[in-house]
Structures are given as C-alpha cells and as structure tokens.
Coordinates of C-alpha atoms in Angstrom, one line a residue:
X1456 CA 95.2 92.9 96.3
X1457 CA 91.6 91.9 96.3
X1458 CA 91.5 88.2 97.2
X1459 CA 88.6 85.7 97.2
X1460 CA 88.9 83.2 100.0
X1461 CA 86.8 80.2 99.6
X1462 CA 86.8 76.7 101.0
X1463 CA 87.3 73.9 98.4
X1464 CA 87.4 70.1 98.5
X1465 CA 89.6 68.0 96.3
X1466 CA 89.1 64.3 95.9
X1467 CA 92.7 62.8 96.2
X1468 CA 93.6 60.3 93.6
X1469 CA 96.8 58.5 92.9
X1470 CA 97.8 59.8 89.5
X1471 CA 99.6 58.0 86.7
X1472 CA 103.3 58.5 87.3
X1473 CA 104.9 59.8 84.2
X1474 CA 108.7 59.7 83.6
X1475 CA 109.8 62.7 81.6
X1476 CA 113.4 63.7 80.9
X1477 CA 113.8 67.5 80.9
X1478 CA 116.7 69.2 79.3
X1479 CA 115.8 72.9 79.1
X1480 CA 117.5 76.2 79.1
X1481 CA 116.4 79.6 80.1
X1482 CA 116.7 82.8 78.2
X1483 CA 120.0 83.4 80.1
X1484 CA 121.5 80.2 78.8
X1485 CA 121.2 78.3 82.1
X1486 CA 120.7 74.5 81.5
X1487 CA 118.3 72.4 83.5
X1488 CA 118.7 68.6 83.4
X1489 CA 116.6 66.4 85.6
X1490 CA 114.9 63.1 85.2
X1491 CA 111.3 64.0 86.3
X1492 CA 110.1 60.9 88.1
X1493 CA 108.4 60.1 91.4
X1494 CA 111.8 59.7 93.1
X1495 CA 112.7 63.4 92.6
X1496 CA 113.9 64.8 95.9
X1497 CA 113.8 68.5 96.7
X1498 CA 112.5 71.1 99.1
X1499 CA 110.4 73.7 97.5
X1500 CA 109.7 77.1 99.0
X1501 CA 106.4 78.4 97.7
X1502 CA 105.4 81.9 98.3
X1503 CA 101.6 82.5 98.5
X1504 CA 99.0 84.4 100.3
X1505 CA 97.1 81.2 101.1
X1506 CA 97.0 79.3 104.4
X1507 CA 99.1 76.1 104.5
X1508 CA 95.9 74.0 105.0
X1509 CA 94.1 75.6 102.1
X1510 CA 97.2 75.5 99.8
X1511 CA 97.7 71.8 100.5
X1512 CA 94.1 71.0 99.9
X1513 CA 94.1 73.0 96.6
X1514 CA 97.4 72.0 95.2
X1515 CA 100.0 70.4 97.5
X1516 CA 98.3 67.1 98.3
X1517 CA 97.7 66.2 94.7
X1518 CA 101.3 67.2 93.8
X1519 CA 102.8 65.1 96.7
X1520 CA 100.7 62.1 95.6
X1521 CA 102.8 62.2 92.4
X1522 CA 106.0 63.5 93.9
X1523 CA 106.1 62.2 97.5
X1524 CA 109.8 63.1 98.0
X1525 CA 109.4 66.8 97.2
X1526 CA 108.8 68.7 100.5
X1527 CA 106.7 71.9 100.3
X1528 CA 107.4 74.8 102.6
X1529 CA 104.8 77.5 102.3
X1530 CA 106.0 81.1 102.7
X1531 CA 103.2 83.5 103.4
X1532 CA 103.2 87.2 102.4
X1533 CA 100.7 89.9 103.4
X1534 CA 99.2 92.9 101.8
X1535 CA 102.1 95.2 102.3
X1536 CA 105.2 93.0 102.7
X1537 CA 105.5 91.2 99.3
X1538 CA 108.9 92.6 98.3
X1539 CA 110.4 92.1 101.7
X1540 CA 109.4 88.4 101.9
X1541 CA 110.6 87.8 98.3
X1542 CA 114.0 89.3 99.1
X1543 CA 114.5 87.5 102.5
X1544 CA 113.1 84.1 101.7
X1545 CA 114.3 83.6 98.0
X1546 CA 111.3 81.3 97.2
X1547 CA 111.3 78.8 94.3
X1548 CA 107.6 79.2 93.2
X1549 CA 105.5 82.3 93.4
X1550 CA 101.7 82.6 93.4
X1551 CA 100.8 86.1 92.5
X1552 CA 98.1 88.5 91.4
X1553 CA 98.2 90.0 88.0
X1554 CA 99.6 93.3 89.4
X1555 CA 102.4 91.5 91.2
X1556 CA 103.1 89.4 88.1
X1557 CA 103.5 92.5 86.0
X1558 CA 105.8 94.1 88.5
X1559 CA 108.0 90.9 88.7
X1560 CA 108.2 90.7 85.0
X1561 CA 109.3 94.3 84.8
X1562 CA 112.0 93.7 87.4
X1563 CA 113.3 90.5 85.8
X1564 CA 112.4 88.4 88.8
X1565 CA 110.8 85.5 87.0
X1566 CA 112.1 82.6 84.9
X1567 CA 111.2 82.3 81.3
X1568 CA 108.9 79.2 80.9
X1569 CA 108.9 79.0 77.1
X1570 CA 112.1 77.0 76.8
X1571 CA 111.0 74.6 79.5
X1572 CA 107.6 74.1 77.9
X1573 CA 109.2 73.5 74.4
X1574 CA 111.6 70.9 75.6
X1575 CA 109.0 69.2 77.8
X1576 CA 106.3 69.3 75.1
X1577 CA 104.0 70.8 77.7
X1578 CA 100.5 71.1 76.1
X1579 CA 99.2 74.7 76.1
X1580 CA 96.6 74.0 73.5
X1581 CA 93.9 73.1 76.0
X1582 CA 94.3 76.2 78.1
X1583 CA 92.3 79.4 77.6
X1584 CA 94.3 80.9 74.8
X1585 CA 93.1 84.4 75.6
X1586 CA 94.6 84.2 79.0
X1587 CA 97.9 82.8 77.6
X1588 CA 98.0 85.6 75.1
X1589 CA 97.2 88.1 77.8
X1590 CA 100.2 86.9 79.9
X1591 CA 102.4 86.9 76.9
X1592 CA 101.5 90.5 76.2
X1593 CA 102.3 91.4 79.8
X1594 CA 105.6 89.5 79.4
X1595 CA 106.5 91.4 76.2
X1596 CA 106.3 88.2 74.2
X1597 CA 107.5 85.8 76.8
X1598 CA 105.5 83.6 79.2
X1599 CA 106.7 83.8 82.8
X1600 CA 103.7 82.2 84.5
X1601 CA 100.5 80.2 84.1
X1602 CA 97.2 80.3 86.0
X1603 CA 95.5 76.9 86.7
X1604 CA 92.2 78.6 87.6
X1605 CA 90.1 81.4 86.2
X1606 CA 87.2 83.4 87.7
X1607 CA 85.3 85.1 84.8
X1608 CA 81.8 86.5 84.8
X1609 CA 78.8 85.5 82.8
X1610 CA 75.1 86.5 82.4
X1611 CA 72.8 84.1 84.2
X1612 CA 69.2 83.8 83.0
X1613 CA 66.0 82.1 84.1
X1614 CA 64.8 80.1 81.2
X1615 CA 61.3 79.5 82.6
X1616 CA 60.7 83.3 83.0
X1617 CA 61.8 83.9 79.4
X1618 CA 59.5 81.1 78.2
X1619 CA 56.5 82.3 80.3
X1620 CA 56.5 85.7 78.7
X1621 CA 57.6 84.5 75.2
X1622 CA 60.8 86.6 75.3
X1623 CA 63.8 85.3 73.4
X1624 CA 66.7 84.1 75.5
X1625 CA 69.8 86.4 75.9
X1626 CA 72.6 85.6 73.5
X1627 CA 76.4 85.5 73.7
X1628 CA 78.2 88.8 73.2
X1629 CA 75.3 91.1 73.8
X1630 CA 76.1 94.7 74.8
X1631 CA 74.8 96.3 78.0
X1632 CA 72.4 98.3 76.0
X1633 CA 71.0 95.2 74.4
X1634 CA 70.7 93.4 77.8
X1635 CA 68.8 96.3 79.3
X1636 CA 66.4 96.4 76.3
X1637 CA 65.8 92.7 76.9
X1638 CA 65.3 93.3 80.6
X1639 CA 62.8 96.0 79.9
X1640 CA 60.4 93.5 78.2
X1641 CA 59.4 91.8 81.4
X1642 CA 56.1 93.0 83.0
X1643 CA 56.8 94.9 86.2
X1644 CA 53.1 94.7 87.0
X1645 CA 53.5 91.0 87.5
X1646 CA 56.3 91.5 90.1
X1647 CA 59.0 90.5 87.6
X1648 CA 62.0 92.5 86.5
X1649 CA 64.5 91.8 83.9
X1650 CA 67.8 92.2 85.7
X1651 CA 69.1 92.0 89.2
X1652 CA 72.3 93.8 90.2
X1653 CA 73.5 93.6 93.8
X1654 CA 73.6 97.3 94.4
X1655 CA 74.2 100.6 92.7
X1656 CA 77.9 100.5 93.0
X1657 CA 78.0 96.9 91.5
X1658 CA 76.2 98.2 88.5
X1659 CA 78.6 101.2 88.2
X1660 CA 81.6 98.9 88.4
X1661 CA 80.2 96.6 85.7
X1662 CA 79.4 99.4 83.3
X1663 CA 82.7 101.3 83.9
X1664 CA 84.7 98.1 83.2
X1665 CA 82.9 97.5 79.9
X1666 CA 83.8 101.1 78.8
X1667 CA 87.3 101.1 80.3
X1668 CA 86.4 103.9 82.7
X1669 CA 88.3 104.4 85.9
X1670 CA 87.0 106.4 88.8
X1671 CA 90.5 107.3 90.1
X1672 CA 93.6 108.6 88.4
X1673 CA 96.2 106.8 90.6
X1674 CA 99.1 108.8 89.3
X1675 CA 97.6 112.2 90.2
X1676 CA 95.5 110.9 93.1
X1677 CA 92.4 112.4 91.6
X1678 CA 88.8 111.1 91.5
X1679 CA 87.6 111.3 87.9
X1680 CA 83.9 110.5 88.3
X1681 CA 82.6 114.1 87.4
X1682 CA 82.8 113.5 83.7
X1683 CA 80.3 113.3 80.8
X1684 CA 81.0 109.5 80.5
X1685 CA 80.1 108.8 84.0
X1686 CA 77.1 111.1 83.7
X1687 CA 75.8 109.1 80.8
X1688 CA 76.4 105.9 82.7
X1689 CA 74.5 107.1 85.8
X1690 CA 71.6 108.2 83.6
X1691 CA 71.5 104.7 82.0
X1692 CA 71.3 103.1 85.4
X1693 CA 68.7 105.5 86.7
X1694 CA 66.5 105.0 83.6
X1695 CA 66.7 101.2 83.9
X1696 CA 65.8 101.5 87.6
X1697 CA 62.9 103.9 87.1
X1698 CA 61.4 101.7 84.3
X1699 CA 61.6 98.7 86.6
X1700 CA 63.9 96.8 84.2
X1701 CA 66.6 96.6 86.9
X1702 CA 66.5 96.1 90.7
X1703 CA 69.4 97.0 93.0
X1704 CA 68.3 96.0 96.5
X1705 CA 71.7 96.4 98.1
X1706 CA 72.1 92.8 99.2
X1707 CA 75.2 91.0 100.5
X1708 CA 77.0 89.1 97.8
X1709 CA 76.3 85.8 99.6
X1710 CA 72.6 86.4 100.2
X1711 CA 70.9 83.1 99.1
X1712 CA 67.5 84.7 98.6
X1713 CA 68.4 87.3 96.0
X1714 CA 65.8 88.2 93.3
X1715 CA 67.4 85.9 90.7
X1716 CA 67.4 82.8 92.9
X1717 CA 63.8 83.5 94.1
X1718 CA 62.6 83.9 90.5
X1719 CA 61.7 87.6 90.7
X1720 CA 64.5 88.6 88.3
X1721 CA 65.1 87.1 84.9
X1722 CA 68.8 87.8 84.7
X1723 CA 71.9 88.6 86.7
X1724 CA 75.6 88.9 86.1
X1725 CA 78.1 87.5 88.4
X1726 CA 81.3 85.4 88.7
X1727 CA 81.4 81.7 88.2
X1728 CA 81.3 81.2 92.0
X1729 CA 77.7 82.4 92.0
X1730 CA 76.8 78.8 91.0
X1731 CA 78.1 77.5 94.3
X1732 CA 77.7 80.5 96.6
X1733 CA 74.1 81.3 95.7
X1734 CA 72.4 78.8 93.6
X1735 CA 74.1 75.8 95.2
X1736 CA 73.5 77.0 98.7
X1737 CA 69.8 77.6 97.9
X1738 CA 69.5 74.1 96.6
X1739 CA 71.0 72.7 99.9
X1740 CA 68.6 74.9 102.0
X1741 CA 65.5 74.5 99.9
X1742 CA 65.9 71.1 98.3
X1743 CA 63.1 70.2 95.9
X1744 CA 61.3 73.4 96.7
X1745 CA 63.8 75.3 94.6
X1746 CA 62.7 75.5 91.0
X1747 CA 65.3 77.5 89.1
X1748 CA 65.8 76.5 85.5
X1749 CA 68.9 78.6 84.7
X1750 CA 71.7 78.8 82.1
X1751 CA 74.4 81.3 81.1
X1752 CA 75.6 83.3 78.2
X1753 CA 78.7 85.5 78.0
X1754 CA 78.9 88.6 80.1
X1755 CA 77.9 91.8 78.3
X1756 CA 80.5 93.3 76.0
X1757 CA 81.4 96.6 74.5
X1758 CA 80.0 97.2 71.0
X1759 CA 83.5 98.3 69.8
X1760 CA 84.8 94.8 70.3
X1761 CA 82.5 92.0 71.1
X1762 CA 85.3 89.4 71.3
X1763 CA 86.8 90.7 74.6
X1764 CA 85.7 91.0 78.2
X1765 CA 87.1 92.9 81.2
X1766 CA 85.4 90.5 83.6
X1767 CA 88.3 88.1 84.2
X1768 CA 89.9 87.5 87.6
X1769 CA 93.1 85.3 87.7
X1770 CA 93.0 83.6 91.0
X1771 CA 96.8 83.1 91.1
X1772 CA 99.5 83.1 88.5
X1773 CA 102.2 80.4 89.2
X1774 CA 105.7 81.3 88.3
X1775 CA 109.3 80.1 88.9
X1776 CA 111.4 82.7 90.6
X1777 CA 114.5 83.6 88.6
X1778 CA 117.0 83.1 91.5
X1779 CA 115.5 79.8 92.7
X1780 CA 118.0 77.1 93.5
X1781 CA 115.4 74.4 92.8
X1782 CA 114.3 75.5 89.3
X1783 CA 113.7 72.0 88.0
X1784 CA 111.5 71.0 90.9
X1785 CA 109.8 74.4 90.8
X1786 CA 109.0 73.9 87.1
X1787 CA 107.6 70.4 87.9
X1788 CA 105.2 72.0 90.4
X1789 CA 104.1 74.8 88.1
X1790 CA 103.8 72.3 85.2
X1791 CA 101.8 69.9 87.3
X1792 CA 99.1 72.3 88.6
X1793 CA 98.6 73.6 85.1
X1794 CA 98.5 70.1 83.6
X1795 CA 95.6 68.1 82.1
X1796 CA 95.9 65.5 84.9
X1797 CA 95.6 68.0 87.6
X1798 CA 92.6 69.6 85.9
X1799 CA 91.0 66.2 85.4
X1800 CA 91.5 65.3 89.1
X1801 CA 89.7 68.6 90.2
X1802 CA 86.9 68.1 87.7
X1803 CA 85.5 65.2 89.7
X1804 CA 84.2 67.6 92.3
X1805 CA 82.5 71.0 92.2
X1806 CA 84.8 74.0 92.7
X1807 CA 84.5 77.7 93.2
X1808 CA 86.8 78.5 90.3
X1809 CA 87.0 77.3 86.7
X1810 CA 90.0 75.4 85.4
X1811 CA 92.0 77.2 82.7
X1812 CA 91.4 74.0 80.7
X1813 CA 87.8 74.1 79.4
X1814 CA 87.7 70.4 78.8
X1815 CA 87.7 69.6 82.5
X1816 CA 84.8 71.7 83.8
X1817 CA 82.6 70.1 86.4
X1818 CA 79.2 70.3 84.7
X1819 CA 76.9 67.5 85.7
X1820 CA 73.8 69.5 84.8
X1821 CA 74.9 70.2 81.2
X1822 CA 74.9 74.1 81.5
X1823 CA 76.5 76.3 78.8
X1824 CA 79.9 76.6 80.6
X1825 CA 81.5 77.5 77.3
X1826 CA 80.0 81.0 77.9
X1827 CA 82.7 81.5 80.6
X1828 CA 85.5 80.7 78.1
X1829 CA 84.2 82.3 74.8
X1830 CA 85.6 85.8 75.3
X1831 CA 89.2 86.9 75.6
X1832 CA 90.4 89.1 78.4
X1833 CA 90.8 92.8 77.5
X1834 CA 94.6 93.3 77.4
X1835 CA 94.1 97.1 77.3
X1836 CA 92.0 97.2 80.5
X1837 CA 94.1 98.1 83.6
X1838 CA 92.4 97.6 87.0
X1839 CA 92.9 100.2 89.6
X1840 CA 95.8 99.2 91.9
X1841 CA 94.2 100.0 95.3
X1842 CA 97.5 99.2 97.0
X1843 CA 98.7 102.6 95.9
X1844 CA 95.7 104.4 97.4
X1845 CA 94.9 105.1 101.1
X1846 CA 94.0 102.0 103.1
X1847 CA 90.3 101.2 103.0
X1848 CA 89.7 103.5 100.0
X1849 CA 87.9 100.9 97.9
X1850 CA 85.3 100.0 100.6
X1851 CA 84.7 103.6 101.6
X1852 CA 84.3 104.7 98.0
X1853 CA 81.9 101.8 97.4
X1854 CA 79.7 103.0 100.3
X1855 CA 79.8 106.6 99.0
X1856 CA 78.6 105.6 95.5
X1857 CA 75.9 103.4 97.0
X1858 CA 74.6 106.1 99.3
X1859 CA 74.6 108.8 96.6
X1860 CA 73.1 106.4 94.1
X1861 CA 70.3 105.6 96.5
X1862 CA 69.6 109.3 97.0
X1863 CA 69.1 109.7 93.3
X1864 CA 66.9 106.6 93.0
X1865 CA 64.5 107.9 95.8
X1866 CA 64.6 111.4 94.5
X1867 CA 66.2 113.2 97.4
X1868 CA 69.1 114.4 95.2
X1869 CA 69.5 115.2 91.5
X1870 CA 72.0 113.3 89.5
X1871 CA 74.2 116.3 89.2
X1872 CA 74.2 116.8 93.0
X1873 CA 75.0 113.1 93.6
X1874 CA 77.9 113.0 91.1
X1875 CA 79.4 116.2 92.6
X1876 CA 79.1 114.8 96.1
X1877 CA 80.8 111.5 95.0
X1878 CA 83.6 113.6 93.4
X1879 CA 84.1 115.7 96.5
X1880 CA 83.8 113.0 99.1
X1881 CA 86.1 110.6 97.1
X1882 CA 88.7 113.3 96.7
X1883 CA 88.7 113.9 100.4
X1884 CA 89.4 110.3 101.0
X1885 CA 92.4 110.4 98.6
X1886 CA 93.8 113.5 100.3
X1887 CA 93.7 112.1 103.8
X1888 CA 97.1 110.4 103.5
X1889 CA 98.8 112.8 101.2

C-alpha cells in the first residue's frame, strides 16, 4: 500500500458531551444496546499502520477527551502481514486502504454500519457523497466503513500570470487537452510556461489515470505500455514539452522552489497537501518575499464524463471488525472520527488532508476549496495493486519511464525506441520473481 506519512498538529478541545442511546442491529440480527455517554468503559484494539504517537495526535486524543474511560490499544500491521495480524489480534476497529477494505468486504470481515447509522441518526449528508456512494458500490449496496479524510487533486493556477497576459483563468471540469491548450498560450520567450509537472512519469501517471489506462496487467504479469493508447499519450506529452507549454524538470515532490511556486509556471496539478508541503513551506522560508496569488479549480477530467475524477486518495477507511467483542465502543470511535464535531475540531488548524465534510475546511485565505469536492471518484477506475507485483517494482518502473522519457525529450531516442525499451525493461522486472 502506498502511504503518505505526514506530521499533523491538532488543537485539543473539550467537546460537548452528548448522551445518545443506541439500539442497533447488524445484518446478522445481532443487537447492540449501550448508553453512549462519557462514562462508557471499554478497551478498544485498533489496527492501523500508524505509529501510536501519530494515531493519538490525529484521532485518539480527541476521542479520549470525550470518552476518557475507553482505553485505546493500537495494533500495528506492516506491508505484508495484514491478514496474520487480523487473525491473531482480533481487533475492534480497522484503518485500511481501499484495496484492503475491498478484500475485507469480499471476505465478510466487516460489520454493516447502515443499521447503526439509522438507529443513531448519524448524519451522512455533510460528507462527500461521491465517496459514500463509492464505498457503497464497493460494499455491494452496504456501507462497511467511512473515511474522515480525503486526499484529492486539483489544478493550481497563478492568477497574476493569467492577468498579466490577459489569458482567461482555467475552469472546473476542463479536460487535459483543454488545459494544455490554455498552457500553450503563455509566452515561452518571456521565460513563462503554462504547466509544471514534476517529471515525465508524473505526467504519464496523470494522463493514464484520466483515461483508465494501466501500465501493468497484474493477472498476467504483463507490462502493457506498448499500445496505441500509450503512444498517443506520449506524443501529447512530447508535443507539449517541445512547444514549451509544459516543463518537467524532475524535481523532488517536496522541493519548495518548483516552477509554480517561483512564478515561472502558470499551473500545476497536485494533491491538497501541496498547499502545506510546497506553498506553505515557501511562505515560511521567504515570508513577505513570496508573491504567489494562487487559486484552484478541479483536476482535469475525461471528456466522456466530466463529473468524475480518478485523482482521489482515501487516507484511511475506518471500519468495525465483524468479530469484535466491543462493537458498541468500536462504533462510537468510528462514528466520532467521522462526525461533525471531530471535523470542526480539526478545522481550527491547518492539516495535510481534507475533511470528508466540506463545511469544515481550514480556509483562512478564502480559496476555492470546493474544487477539491466538486467531482465524484471514478468507481470504475481500479488502481494497480503493487502488493501483487515484485517488491520495489513501482519505484523501478517510475525510474525507467523517467529515463526513457528524458531520452525522447533530448532527442537521443525516438518515441518508438523509448516505448519498446520501457516495455522490455518493465517486463524483465516483472519476471524477476516469477
């Protein structure tokens, strides 16, 4: 599982203590009866990939402020021992990736939350309905988990550069072709380009997601990049590079002085955390010297359906384990971290992720944060499960695509030669552990 590890700070506040009587039943007919007040006593085993310190800062401390008599025991799992830890520890609450969630649903390992939410009048209306619908589709109509945070992408743009050259601002739900046409209107002779992408592979990933292309057939262990679709995509990237509309300097993701932040590029696409990791850090380092008048619109879409986006990352899906012996307390925890009061508490400080509840976004500068929520996740897009591939495949394949892409950009290889090389070198990686 690809995980994003960030340090976050939460302002602890004593929350209003609500007394709620829960009388709920699961799809199996099991009845839960518990008076949900601050005196509830239980010991919860929560299974997550987080460190204990990070988990408590993110979730546990706020929960214990409301439920001081519920003890939290964090059970860690690693990249390759999820099933073993689940079987041996019998946790009450699970924090999982989407892949793990789907597998648990298929194996009937999770508790149906619908009955609990109905009895408890838990408010789903304020949550990102596209995400809720996405998880219901995964659960074949039932909801087995909820994500308190999202990590979507958006298109960032420099308003001052657009104003300077009298170019209209980008709009929500533009396609990649439309974004590149807009990028091509900036004068390269002035040292300004329209779009910054971190490197060649980052651009390939972005375009392949928007067209539902996968570079690997996991079932057959076969690289699938030597196709007409990828050929057209590579040509689009090379044309944009050669015209000067796009720059791909091969920078680290955390490089503060990237072309967008320095004002050399009018647009870039990135996750929400770009606000903190790049723009925010540049503000800290440069202070009043930084003049970046930015805003956001939705990430580029596919022309066939401008309402959906593949650029969603669910940080963690919170679920109640079907065999938990503390289901009521487990539900109180899942309910709390997905509640309005939790989202409101976190909204008082800047975060690296977005709350699933759009009404509680930290936005003191008044940016168009609705751009991160406007699109629905693409329920038909399936990410590559790199856990099923040889260890280190993703990183090595990324390096191969970058090196071959660079060779085409500088003219030492033709596009046909580069694609053939990516296909061959990638296939060799897949066959190493056959």
